[in-house]
Amino acid sequence: MLIRHKHKSDIPASEITPEGVYLRRREFMAAAGGAALMASAPSLAALSDAAAEDSSRPAWMRKAVAARGDGAPDATDATTPYTDAIRYNNFYEFGTAKDDPAANADSLRPHPWTVTVDGEVGRPGDYALEDILKPHPLEERIYRFRCVEAWSMVVPWVGFPLGDLLRRFEPTSKARYVRFETLADPEQMPGLKNPFTGIDWPYTEGLRLDEAMHPLTLMVVGMYGRTLPNQNGAPLRLMVPWKYGFKSIKSIVRISLMSEQPSTTWNDLAPGEYGFYANVNPAVDHPRWSQARERRLPTSLFNPNWRDTLMFNGYQEQVAGLYKGMDLRRFY
Ligand SMILES: Nc1nc2c(c(=O)[nH]1)N[C@H]1C(S)=C(S)[C@@H](COP(=O)(O)O)O[C@H]1N2
Ligand SMILES: [Mo]
């Protein structure tokens, strides 16, 4: 992962952060007054120029967004505009440039989709996406999202707690980690033919079981009140808001419960640069750049929009307990 902008600016973020086009939870609830008014809510009107067809906002998705969550914290920051979140991506299966996924991910076919569940579970099997999703009430969570490359966004995701899904598969007493795997189909993913990434496909990621069970950890099926665009990891991705973005693996086709720590793509590729834990930590720099600050999207040449990075990306109160007694410099 390369970083392109290294110079800093002292322009206060308050002067340069645009108004989120997406209304925040309380404003939204006040404006919408419930699910019935969703269609005329101002947030949707503001989004209508963003190339969305109605099929990306099916009734079940609108219902989920209107229902909202279980009290998990919203980010207090302005939401990143939808157009930035779908045009500035990391998804190396579709190319390594930030605009490659938006340009190339049309070839991904997210339906039908099957997720294989295996390893230390009582109920392994190949599950159709519909069966994965069926019992779970969806909710919207607005999370800060921090890439290890020192840029960040604030995104309203739609999903459900990963822990609720894992419990259905009945992890055995030996299960201590979860491993995730992305689809690796060169017919659908032109980036797999690029020999220069060094990545040993499929892209894989992993969490300790207690991290996976943490209520902030989401399985995501949508964003901005819509189904996931291909470039953002359709039809099913992970979102772990206190960890660097590379942990939040996209287009998941396999979930394995493991007794041992699984190997993971970026950790394999450059273990000195990308740890297994990858908790956002402004005090532990990447060997090639500082992690103390981040560029909040959207940015521009004149307005790089630097701000301080928060410990655990601002979720310290909720997650610090997971790492009690651990040396976070060693387990980065
Ligand atoms: N399969 C897969 N998942 C992936 C990646 C990838 O290249 N392949 N990139 C990761 C990185 S580095 C980041 S920052 C986020 C970006 O998510 P976004 O494009 O939805 O913002 O996806 C993560 N998940
Ligand atoms: Mo990233």
mmCIF file of C-alpha atoms and ligand atoms in Angstrom:
data_model
loop_
_atom_site.group_PDB
_atom_site.id
_atom_site.type_symbol
_atom_site.label_atom_id
_atom_site.label_comp_id
_atom_site.label_asym_id
_atom_site.label_seq_id
_atom_site.Cartn_x
_atom_site.Cartn_y
_atom_site.Cartn_z
ATOM 1 C CA MET A 1 0.000 0.000 0.000
ATOM 2 C CA LEU A 2 1.511 3.255 -1.089
ATOM 3 C CA ILE A 3 0.793 6.657 0.290
ATOM 4 C CA ARG A 4 0.666 9.495 -2.158
ATOM 5 C CA HIS A 5 0.178 12.621 -0.084
ATOM 6 C CA LYS A 6 2.713 13.171 2.611
ATOM 7 C CA HIS A 7 2.612 16.865 3.321
ATOM 8 C CA LYS A 8 0.499 18.212 6.096
ATOM 9 C CA SER A 9 -1.774 21.167 6.556
ATOM 10 C CA ASP A 10 -2.934 23.032 9.607
ATOM 11 C CA ILE A 11 -6.257 24.165 8.194
ATOM 12 C CA PRO A 12 -8.803 23.363 10.888
ATOM 13 C CA ALA A 13 -11.018 20.488 9.895
ATOM 14 C CA SER A 14 -14.085 22.482 10.836
ATOM 15 C CA GLU A 15 -13.406 24.857 7.958
ATOM 16 C CA ILE A 16 -13.045 22.238 5.333
ATOM 17 C CA THR A 17 -15.244 19.298 6.207
ATOM 18 C CA PRO A 18 -18.261 19.474 3.933
ATOM 19 C CA GLU A 19 -21.732 18.977 5.261
ATOM 20 C CA GLY A 20 -22.631 15.290 5.067
ATOM 21 C CA VAL A 21 -25.237 14.776 2.376
ATOM 22 C CA TYR A 22 -26.538 11.972 4.526
ATOM 23 C CA LEU A 23 -28.453 13.150 7.557
ATOM 24 C CA ARG A 24 -27.350 11.852 10.913
ATOM 25 C CA ARG A 25 -29.495 9.430 12.861
ATOM 26 C CA ARG A 26 -31.498 11.775 15.048
ATOM 27 C CA GLU A 27 -32.054 14.329 12.324
ATOM 28 C CA PHE A 28 -33.064 11.561 10.017
ATOM 29 C CA MET A 29 -35.563 10.102 12.439
ATOM 30 C CA ALA A 30 -37.031 13.521 13.023
ATOM 31 C CA ALA A 31 -37.231 14.220 9.311
ATOM 32 C CA ALA A 32 -38.536 10.837 8.237
ATOM 33 C CA GLY A 33 -40.914 10.250 11.123
ATOM 34 C CA GLY A 34 -40.801 6.536 10.462
ATOM 35 C CA ALA A 35 -40.482 4.064 7.656
ATOM 36 C CA ALA A 36 -43.543 5.230 5.724
ATOM 37 C CA LEU A 37 -41.939 8.553 4.905
ATOM 38 C CA MET A 38 -38.610 7.118 3.806
ATOM 39 C CA ALA A 39 -39.162 7.727 0.121
ATOM 40 C CA SER A 40 -39.560 11.444 0.592
ATOM 41 C CA ALA A 41 -36.835 11.880 3.207
ATOM 42 C CA PRO A 42 -34.468 14.717 2.273
ATOM 43 C CA SER A 43 -31.427 12.486 2.588
ATOM 44 C CA LEU A 44 -32.617 10.418 -0.338
ATOM 45 C CA ALA A 45 -33.421 13.463 -2.405
ATOM 46 C CA ALA A 46 -29.875 14.674 -1.830
ATOM 47 C CA LEU A 47 -28.537 11.367 -3.031
ATOM 48 C CA SER A 48 -30.636 11.085 -6.144
ATOM 49 C CA ASP A 49 -27.961 12.573 -8.378
ATOM 50 C CA ALA A 50 -25.561 9.798 -7.409
ATOM 51 C CA ALA A 51 -26.483 7.374 -10.149
ATOM 52 C CA ALA A 52 -28.590 5.071 -7.997
ATOM 53 C CA GLU A 53 -31.309 2.959 -9.554
ATOM 54 C CA ASP A 54 -34.275 1.905 -7.496
ATOM 55 C CA SER A 55 -32.998 -1.666 -7.505
ATOM 56 C CA SER A 56 -30.183 -0.583 -5.215
ATOM 57 C CA ARG A 57 -32.751 0.573 -2.673
ATOM 58 C CA PRO A 58 -35.198 -2.308 -2.411
ATOM 59 C CA ALA A 59 -37.992 -2.112 0.141
ATOM 60 C CA TRP A 60 -36.199 -4.406 2.606
ATOM 61 C CA MET A 61 -33.201 -2.097 2.588
ATOM 62 C CA ARG A 62 -35.317 0.989 3.173
ATOM 63 C CA LYS A 63 -37.009 -0.765 6.039
ATOM 64 C CA ALA A 64 -33.674 -1.691 7.595
ATOM 65 C CA VAL A 65 -32.392 1.839 7.428
ATOM 66 C CA ALA A 66 -35.590 3.205 8.908
ATOM 67 C CA ALA A 67 -35.435 0.673 11.747
ATOM 68 C CA ARG A 68 -31.870 1.595 12.650
ATOM 69 C CA GLY A 69 -29.711 0.059 15.284
ATOM 70 C CA ASP A 70 -29.386 -0.972 18.835
ATOM 71 C CA GLY A 71 -27.766 2.084 20.318
ATOM 72 C CA ALA A 72 -24.303 1.557 18.869
ATOM 73 C CA PRO A 73 -22.556 4.891 18.580
ATOM 74 C CA ASP A 74 -22.722 6.935 15.458
ATOM 75 C CA ALA A 75 -19.594 8.745 14.449
ATOM 76 C CA THR A 76 -19.942 12.380 15.386
ATOM 77 C CA ASP A 77 -18.213 13.456 12.173
ATOM 78 C CA ALA A 78 -19.900 14.527 8.949
ATOM 79 C CA THR A 79 -20.672 11.606 6.679
ATOM 80 C CA THR A 80 -18.435 11.236 3.631
ATOM 81 C CA PRO A 81 -20.356 11.910 0.394
ATOM 82 C CA TYR A 82 -21.554 8.739 -1.295
ATOM 83 C CA THR A 83 -19.749 9.585 -4.513
ATOM 84 C CA ASP A 84 -16.377 9.577 -2.717
ATOM 85 C CA ALA A 85 -17.084 6.310 -0.939
ATOM 86 C CA ILE A 86 -17.845 4.531 -4.231
ATOM 87 C CA ARG A 87 -15.060 6.070 -6.328
ATOM 88 C CA TYR A 88 -12.044 5.968 -4.029
ATOM 89 C CA ASN A 89 -11.544 2.320 -3.139
ATOM 90 C CA ASN A 90 -9.072 -0.386 -2.292
ATOM 91 C CA PHE A 91 -10.093 -3.683 -3.889
ATOM 92 C CA TYR A 92 -6.968 -5.113 -5.504
ATOM 93 C CA GLU A 93 -8.946 -7.860 -7.236
ATOM 94 C CA PHE A 94 -10.046 -5.059 -9.576
ATOM 95 C CA GLY A 95 -6.762 -3.149 -9.790
ATOM 96 C CA THR A 96 -4.433 -1.287 -7.479
ATOM 97 C CA ALA A 97 -5.351 2.324 -8.326
ATOM 98 C CA LYS A 98 -8.014 3.996 -6.221
ATOM 99 C CA ASP A 99 -10.332 4.455 -9.204
ATOM 100 C CA ASP A 100 -9.809 0.935 -10.611
ATOM 101 C CA PRO A 101 -12.504 -0.821 -8.560
ATOM 102 C CA ALA A 102 -15.196 1.670 -9.614
ATOM 103 C CA ALA A 103 -14.117 1.272 -13.238
ATOM 104 C CA ASN A 104 -13.699 -2.520 -13.265
ATOM 105 C CA ALA A 105 -16.013 -4.088 -10.697
ATOM 106 C CA ASP A 106 -18.999 -4.344 -13.060
ATOM 107 C CA SER A 107 -17.745 -7.798 -13.975
ATOM 108 C CA LEU A 108 -18.368 -9.097 -10.446
ATOM 109 C CA ARG A 109 -21.571 -11.166 -10.237
ATOM 110 C CA PRO A 110 -22.823 -10.910 -6.646
ATOM 111 C CA HIS A 111 -25.974 -12.976 -7.305
ATOM 112 C CA PRO A 112 -26.361 -15.843 -6.791
ATOM 113 C CA TRP A 113 -23.780 -16.040 -3.991
ATOM 114 C CA THR A 114 -22.762 -18.881 -1.726
ATOM 115 C CA VAL A 115 -20.790 -18.706 1.512
ATOM 116 C CA THR A 116 -18.986 -21.822 2.718
ATOM 117 C CA VAL A 117 -18.791 -22.207 6.484
ATOM 118 C CA ASP A 118 -16.274 -24.718 7.804
ATOM 119 C CA GLY A 119 -13.686 -25.523 10.447
ATOM 120 C CA GLU A 120 -14.524 -25.611 14.145
ATOM 121 C CA VAL A 121 -18.318 -25.399 13.820
ATOM 122 C CA GLY A 122 -21.186 -27.735 14.587
ATOM 123 C CA ARG A 123 -23.059 -26.702 11.457
ATOM 124 C CA PRO A 124 -20.677 -26.460 8.502
ATOM 125 C CA GLY A 125 -22.043 -26.153 4.986
ATOM 126 C CA ASP A 126 -22.518 -24.141 1.826
ATOM 127 C CA TYR A 127 -25.088 -21.470 2.572
ATOM 128 C CA ALA A 128 -26.927 -19.403 -0.013
ATOM 129 C CA LEU A 129 -26.601 -15.694 0.733
ATOM 130 C CA GLU A 130 -30.361 -15.490 1.327
ATOM 131 C CA ASP A 131 -30.072 -18.122 4.054
ATOM 132 C CA ILE A 132 -27.133 -16.301 5.623
ATOM 133 C CA LEU A 133 -29.132 -13.085 5.823
ATOM 134 C CA LYS A 134 -32.642 -14.320 6.517
ATOM 135 C CA PRO A 135 -32.874 -14.347 10.341
ATOM 136 C CA HIS A 136 -30.955 -11.118 10.902
ATOM 137 C CA PRO A 137 -32.653 -7.786 11.373
ATOM 138 C CA LEU A 138 -30.559 -5.247 9.497
ATOM 139 C CA GLU A 139 -29.546 -1.972 11.013
ATOM 140 C CA GLU A 140 -27.608 1.086 9.988
ATOM 141 C CA ARG A 141 -24.380 2.081 11.732
ATOM 142 C CA ILE A 142 -22.423 5.199 10.912
ATOM 143 C CA TYR A 143 -18.769 4.355 11.527
ATOM 144 C CA ARG A 144 -15.456 6.095 11.112
ATOM 145 C CA PHE A 145 -13.341 4.086 8.681
ATOM 146 C CA ARG A 146 -9.531 4.458 8.720
ATOM 147 C CA CYS A 147 -7.263 2.977 6.039
ATOM 148 C CA VAL A 148 -3.710 2.067 7.050
ATOM 149 C CA GLU A 149 -2.604 4.441 4.248
ATOM 150 C CA ALA A 150 -3.724 7.364 6.462
ATOM 151 C CA TRP A 151 -6.947 8.385 4.772
ATOM 152 C CA SER A 152 -10.361 8.032 6.332
ATOM 153 C CA MET A 153 -14.075 8.294 5.706
ATOM 154 C CA VAL A 154 -17.322 8.236 7.670
ATOM 155 C CA VAL A 155 -19.756 5.751 6.185
ATOM 156 C CA PRO A 156 -23.330 4.697 7.010
ATOM 157 C CA TRP A 157 -23.194 0.908 6.669
ATOM 158 C CA VAL A 158 -26.175 -1.440 6.662
ATOM 159 C CA GLY A 159 -25.633 -4.834 8.244
ATOM 160 C CA PHE A 160 -25.902 -6.967 11.360
ATOM 161 C CA PRO A 161 -23.510 -8.124 14.092
ATOM 162 C CA LEU A 162 -21.119 -10.833 12.907
ATOM 163 C CA GLY A 163 -21.422 -12.510 16.310
ATOM 164 C CA ASP A 164 -25.117 -13.229 15.701
ATOM 165 C CA LEU A 165 -24.175 -15.037 12.489
ATOM 166 C CA LEU A 166 -21.301 -17.021 13.986
ATOM 167 C CA ARG A 167 -23.464 -18.274 16.854
ATOM 168 C CA ARG A 168 -25.846 -19.858 14.325
ATOM 169 C CA PHE A 169 -23.018 -22.092 13.076
ATOM 170 C CA GLU A 170 -22.305 -23.280 16.627
ATOM 171 C CA PRO A 171 -18.560 -22.734 17.090
ATOM 172 C CA THR A 172 -16.931 -25.646 18.948
ATOM 173 C CA SER A 173 -14.961 -25.197 22.148
ATOM 174 C CA LYS A 174 -11.768 -25.270 20.048
ATOM 175 C CA ALA A 175 -12.734 -22.220 17.974
ATOM 176 C CA ARG A 176 -10.502 -19.256 18.851
ATOM 177 C CA TYR A 177 -10.202 -17.367 15.538
ATOM 178 C CA VAL A 178 -12.280 -16.620 12.469
ATOM 179 C CA ARG A 179 -10.825 -16.626 8.983
ATOM 180 C CA PHE A 180 -12.521 -14.968 5.996
ATOM 181 C CA GLU A 181 -11.859 -15.478 2.330
ATOM 182 C CA THR A 182 -12.787 -13.336 -0.679
ATOM 183 C CA LEU A 183 -13.892 -14.752 -4.023
ATOM 184 C CA ALA A 184 -10.914 -15.367 -6.337
ATOM 185 C CA ASP A 185 -12.265 -15.720 -9.869
ATOM 186 C CA PRO A 186 -10.031 -14.289 -12.630
ATOM 187 C CA GLU A 187 -13.022 -14.259 -14.980
ATOM 188 C CA GLN A 188 -14.789 -11.768 -12.725
ATOM 189 C CA MET A 189 -11.753 -10.103 -11.206
ATOM 190 C CA PRO A 190 -9.238 -8.732 -13.704
ATOM 191 C CA GLY A 191 -6.796 -7.767 -10.951
ATOM 192 C CA LEU A 192 -6.037 -11.421 -10.300
ATOM 193 C CA LYS A 193 -4.189 -11.501 -13.619
ATOM 194 C CA ASN A 194 -1.822 -8.741 -12.492
ATOM 195 C CA PRO A 195 1.419 -10.482 -11.470
ATOM 196 C CA PHE A 196 2.801 -7.413 -9.689
ATOM 197 C CA THR A 197 0.634 -7.251 -6.586
ATOM 198 C CA GLY A 198 2.525 -10.086 -4.899
ATOM 199 C CA ILE A 199 -0.768 -11.201 -3.371
ATOM 200 C CA ASP A 200 -1.363 -14.916 -3.055
ATOM 201 C CA TRP A 201 -5.090 -14.982 -3.900
ATOM 202 C CA PRO A 202 -7.634 -15.376 -2.453
ATOM 203 C CA TYR A 203 -7.481 -12.330 -0.202
ATOM 204 C CA THR A 204 -7.906 -13.546 3.361
ATOM 205 C CA GLU A 205 -8.399 -11.888 6.717
ATOM 206 C CA GLY A 206 -8.939 -12.976 10.283
ATOM 207 C CA LEU A 207 -10.051 -11.952 13.754
ATOM 208 C CA ARG A 208 -9.688 -13.369 17.205
ATOM 209 C CA LEU A 209 -13.037 -14.893 18.192
ATOM 210 C CA ASP A 210 -13.719 -12.283 20.890
ATOM 211 C CA GLU A 211 -13.078 -9.512 18.350
ATOM 212 C CA ALA A 212 -15.421 -11.226 15.911
ATOM 213 C CA MET A 213 -18.100 -11.503 18.616
ATOM 214 C CA HIS A 214 -17.791 -7.848 19.648
ATOM 215 C CA PRO A 215 -21.072 -6.014 19.012
ATOM 216 C CA LEU A 216 -19.343 -3.326 16.909
ATOM 217 C CA THR A 217 -18.144 -5.925 14.379
ATOM 218 C CA LEU A 218 -20.567 -5.958 11.460
ATOM 219 C CA MET A 219 -21.384 -8.126 8.501
ATOM 220 C CA VAL A 220 -22.274 -5.531 5.897
ATOM 221 C CA VAL A 221 -24.719 -5.825 3.003
ATOM 222 C CA GLY A 222 -25.313 -2.167 2.236
ATOM 223 C CA MET A 223 -24.182 1.437 2.570
ATOM 224 C CA TYR A 224 -25.963 4.797 2.340
ATOM 225 C CA GLY A 225 -29.299 2.981 2.452
ATOM 226 C CA ARG A 226 -28.494 0.879 -0.589
ATOM 227 C CA THR A 227 -27.203 -2.556 -1.374
ATOM 228 C CA LEU A 228 -23.391 -2.655 -1.565
ATOM 229 C CA PRO A 229 -21.866 -1.485 -4.838
ATOM 230 C CA ASN A 230 -19.545 -4.133 -6.299
ATOM 231 C CA GLN A 231 -16.466 -1.974 -5.703
ATOM 232 C CA ASN A 232 -17.306 -1.798 -1.991
ATOM 233 C CA GLY A 233 -17.436 -5.571 -1.599
ATOM 234 C CA ALA A 234 -20.853 -6.824 -2.748
ATOM 235 C CA PRO A 235 -22.735 -8.765 -1.673
ATOM 236 C CA LEU A 236 -21.243 -9.343 1.794
ATOM 237 C CA ARG A 237 -18.263 -7.761 3.542
ATOM 238 C CA LEU A 238 -16.849 -7.268 6.988
ATOM 239 C CA MET A 239 -16.582 -3.965 8.874
ATOM 240 C CA VAL A 240 -14.399 -3.699 11.979
ATOM 241 C CA PRO A 241 -14.399 0.016 12.751
ATOM 242 C CA TRP A 242 -11.512 0.107 15.252
ATOM 243 C CA LYS A 243 -9.090 -1.640 12.888
ATOM 244 C CA TYR A 244 -7.316 -0.489 9.745
ATOM 245 C CA GLY A 245 -9.414 -0.888 6.610
ATOM 246 C CA PHE A 246 -7.574 -3.898 5.225
ATOM 247 C CA LYS A 247 -9.138 -6.074 7.945
ATOM 248 C CA SER A 248 -12.581 -5.301 6.491
ATOM 249 C CA ILE A 249 -12.506 -7.964 3.815
ATOM 250 C CA LYS A 250 -14.851 -7.742 0.829
ATOM 251 C CA SER A 251 -17.009 -10.137 -1.196
ATOM 252 C CA ILE A 252 -16.725 -12.980 1.314
ATOM 253 C CA VAL A 253 -17.180 -16.572 0.086
ATOM 254 C CA ARG A 254 -15.790 -18.527 3.046
ATOM 255 C CA ILE A 255 -15.937 -18.190 6.824
ATOM 256 C CA SER A 256 -13.827 -20.643 8.814
ATOM 257 C CA LEU A 257 -13.660 -21.062 12.566
ATOM 258 C CA MET A 258 -10.108 -21.980 13.547
ATOM 259 C CA SER A 259 -8.208 -23.115 16.606
ATOM 260 C CA GLU A 260 -5.023 -21.337 15.455
ATOM 261 C CA GLN A 261 -4.412 -17.794 14.213
ATOM 262 C CA PRO A 262 -4.965 -17.807 10.438
ATOM 263 C CA SER A 263 -2.537 -16.252 8.003
ATOM 264 C CA THR A 264 -3.840 -13.044 6.442
ATOM 265 C CA THR A 265 -3.046 -11.355 3.132
ATOM 266 C CA TRP A 266 -1.282 -8.125 4.115
ATOM 267 C CA ASN A 267 0.438 -9.660 7.119
ATOM 268 C CA ASP A 268 1.829 -12.387 4.826
ATOM 269 C CA LEU A 269 2.983 -9.851 2.272
ATOM 270 C CA ALA A 270 4.749 -7.453 4.650
ATOM 271 C CA PRO A 271 4.660 -8.665 8.269
ATOM 272 C CA GLY A 272 6.792 -5.755 9.492
ATOM 273 C CA GLU A 273 4.281 -3.264 8.090
ATOM 274 C CA TYR A 274 0.855 -4.861 8.571
ATOM 275 C CA GLY A 275 0.105 -6.759 11.751
ATOM 276 C CA PHE A 276 -2.562 -9.359 12.410
ATOM 277 C CA TYR A 277 -4.274 -7.075 14.927
ATOM 278 C CA ALA A 278 -4.072 -3.860 12.885
ATOM 279 C CA ASN A 279 -5.828 -1.817 15.550
ATOM 280 C CA VAL A 280 -5.895 1.867 14.667
ATOM 281 C CA ASN A 281 -3.196 3.368 16.875
ATOM 282 C CA PRO A 282 -1.812 6.889 16.400
ATOM 283 C CA ALA A 283 1.163 6.020 18.639
ATOM 284 C CA VAL A 284 2.452 3.162 16.511
ATOM 285 C CA ASP A 285 3.698 4.408 13.162
ATOM 286 C CA HIS A 286 3.856 2.437 9.976
ATOM 287 C CA PRO A 287 7.563 1.927 9.144
ATOM 288 C CA ARG A 288 7.149 4.201 6.116
ATOM 289 C CA TRP A 289 4.763 6.863 7.456
ATOM 290 C CA SER A 290 3.174 8.336 10.559
ATOM 291 C CA GLN A 291 -0.173 7.049 11.783
ATOM 292 C CA ALA A 292 -0.715 10.064 14.030
ATOM 293 C CA ARG A 293 -2.876 11.866 11.475
ATOM 294 C CA GLU A 294 -5.182 11.061 8.615
ATOM 295 C CA ARG A 295 -6.700 12.709 5.563
ATOM 296 C CA ARG A 296 -10.475 12.740 5.842
ATOM 297 C CA LEU A 297 -12.139 12.266 2.476
ATOM 298 C CA PRO A 298 -12.991 14.173 0.397
ATOM 299 C CA THR A 299 -9.634 15.872 0.073
ATOM 300 C CA SER A 300 -8.141 18.072 -2.581
ATOM 301 C CA LEU A 301 -4.724 19.416 -3.443
ATOM 302 C CA PHE A 302 -5.470 22.667 -1.639
ATOM 303 C CA ASN A 303 -7.432 21.013 1.078
ATOM 304 C CA PRO A 304 -5.855 17.751 2.240
ATOM 305 C CA ASN A 305 -8.111 17.816 5.301
ATOM 306 C CA TRP A 306 -5.691 16.379 7.834
ATOM 307 C CA ARG A 307 -6.969 15.496 11.291
ATOM 308 C CA ASP A 308 -5.655 13.638 14.315
ATOM 309 C CA THR A 309 -6.117 9.877 14.333
ATOM 310 C CA LEU A 310 -7.899 8.570 17.422
ATOM 311 C CA MET A 311 -6.849 5.543 19.495
ATOM 312 C CA PHE A 312 -8.831 2.530 18.276
ATOM 313 C CA ASN A 313 -10.273 4.967 15.726
ATOM 314 C CA GLY A 314 -12.346 6.552 18.479
ATOM 315 C CA TYR A 315 -13.860 3.271 19.727
ATOM 316 C CA GLN A 316 -11.507 2.942 22.697
ATOM 317 C CA GLU A 317 -14.254 2.929 25.287
ATOM 318 C CA GLN A 318 -15.927 -0.040 23.624
ATOM 319 C CA VAL A 319 -12.930 -2.165 22.604
ATOM 320 C CA ALA A 320 -9.886 -1.380 24.777
ATOM 321 C CA GLY A 321 -10.893 -4.213 27.132
ATOM 322 C CA LEU A 322 -10.197 -6.755 24.384
ATOM 323 C CA TYR A 323 -6.494 -5.927 24.580
ATOM 324 C CA LYS A 324 -5.947 -5.566 28.304
ATOM 325 C CA GLY A 325 -2.376 -6.492 29.213
ATOM 326 C CA MET A 326 -1.224 -6.717 25.591
ATOM 327 C CA ASP A 327 1.766 -4.754 24.337
ATOM 328 C CA LEU A 328 0.184 -2.919 21.410
ATOM 329 C CA ARG A 329 3.587 -2.032 19.981
ATOM 330 C CA ARG A 330 4.411 -5.692 19.669
ATOM 331 C CA PHE A 331 0.915 -6.805 18.622
ATOM 332 C CA TYR A 332 0.344 -4.064 16.047
HETATM 333 N N1 LIG B 1 -10.932 -8.689 -0.927
HETATM 334 C C1 LIG B 1 -10.433 -7.485 -0.595
HETATM 335 N N2 LIG B 1 -10.914 -6.858 0.498
HETATM 336 C C2 LIG B 1 -10.423 -5.634 0.847
HETATM 337 C C3 LIG B 1 -9.366 -5.037 0.088
HETATM 338 C C4 LIG B 1 -8.893 -5.726 -1.068
HETATM 339 O O1 LIG B 1 -7.984 -5.272 -1.796
HETATM 340 N N3 LIG B 1 -9.456 -6.940 -1.371
HETATM 341 N N4 LIG B 1 -8.840 -3.827 0.490
HETATM 342 C C5 LIG B 1 -9.000 -3.478 1.912
HETATM 343 C C6 LIG B 1 -8.587 -2.114 2.216
HETATM 344 S S1 LIG B 1 -6.923 -1.807 2.256
HETATM 345 C C7 LIG B 1 -9.489 -1.133 2.528
HETATM 346 S S2 LIG B 1 -8.972 0.405 3.036
HETATM 347 C C8 LIG B 1 -10.947 -1.368 2.404
HETATM 348 C C9 LIG B 1 -11.557 -0.328 1.486
HETATM 349 O O2 LIG B 1 -12.953 -0.419 1.507
HETATM 350 P P1 LIG B 1 -13.801 0.584 0.611
HETATM 351 O O3 LIG B 1 -13.250 0.541 -0.777
HETATM 352 O O4 LIG B 1 -15.220 0.097 0.696
HETATM 353 O O5 LIG B 1 -13.647 1.935 1.212
HETATM 354 O O6 LIG B 1 -11.252 -2.675 1.908
HETATM 355 C C10 LIG B 1 -10.430 -3.705 2.399
HETATM 356 N N5 LIG B 1 -10.930 -4.995 1.940
HETATM 357 MO MO MO B 2 -6.700 0.145 3.423
#
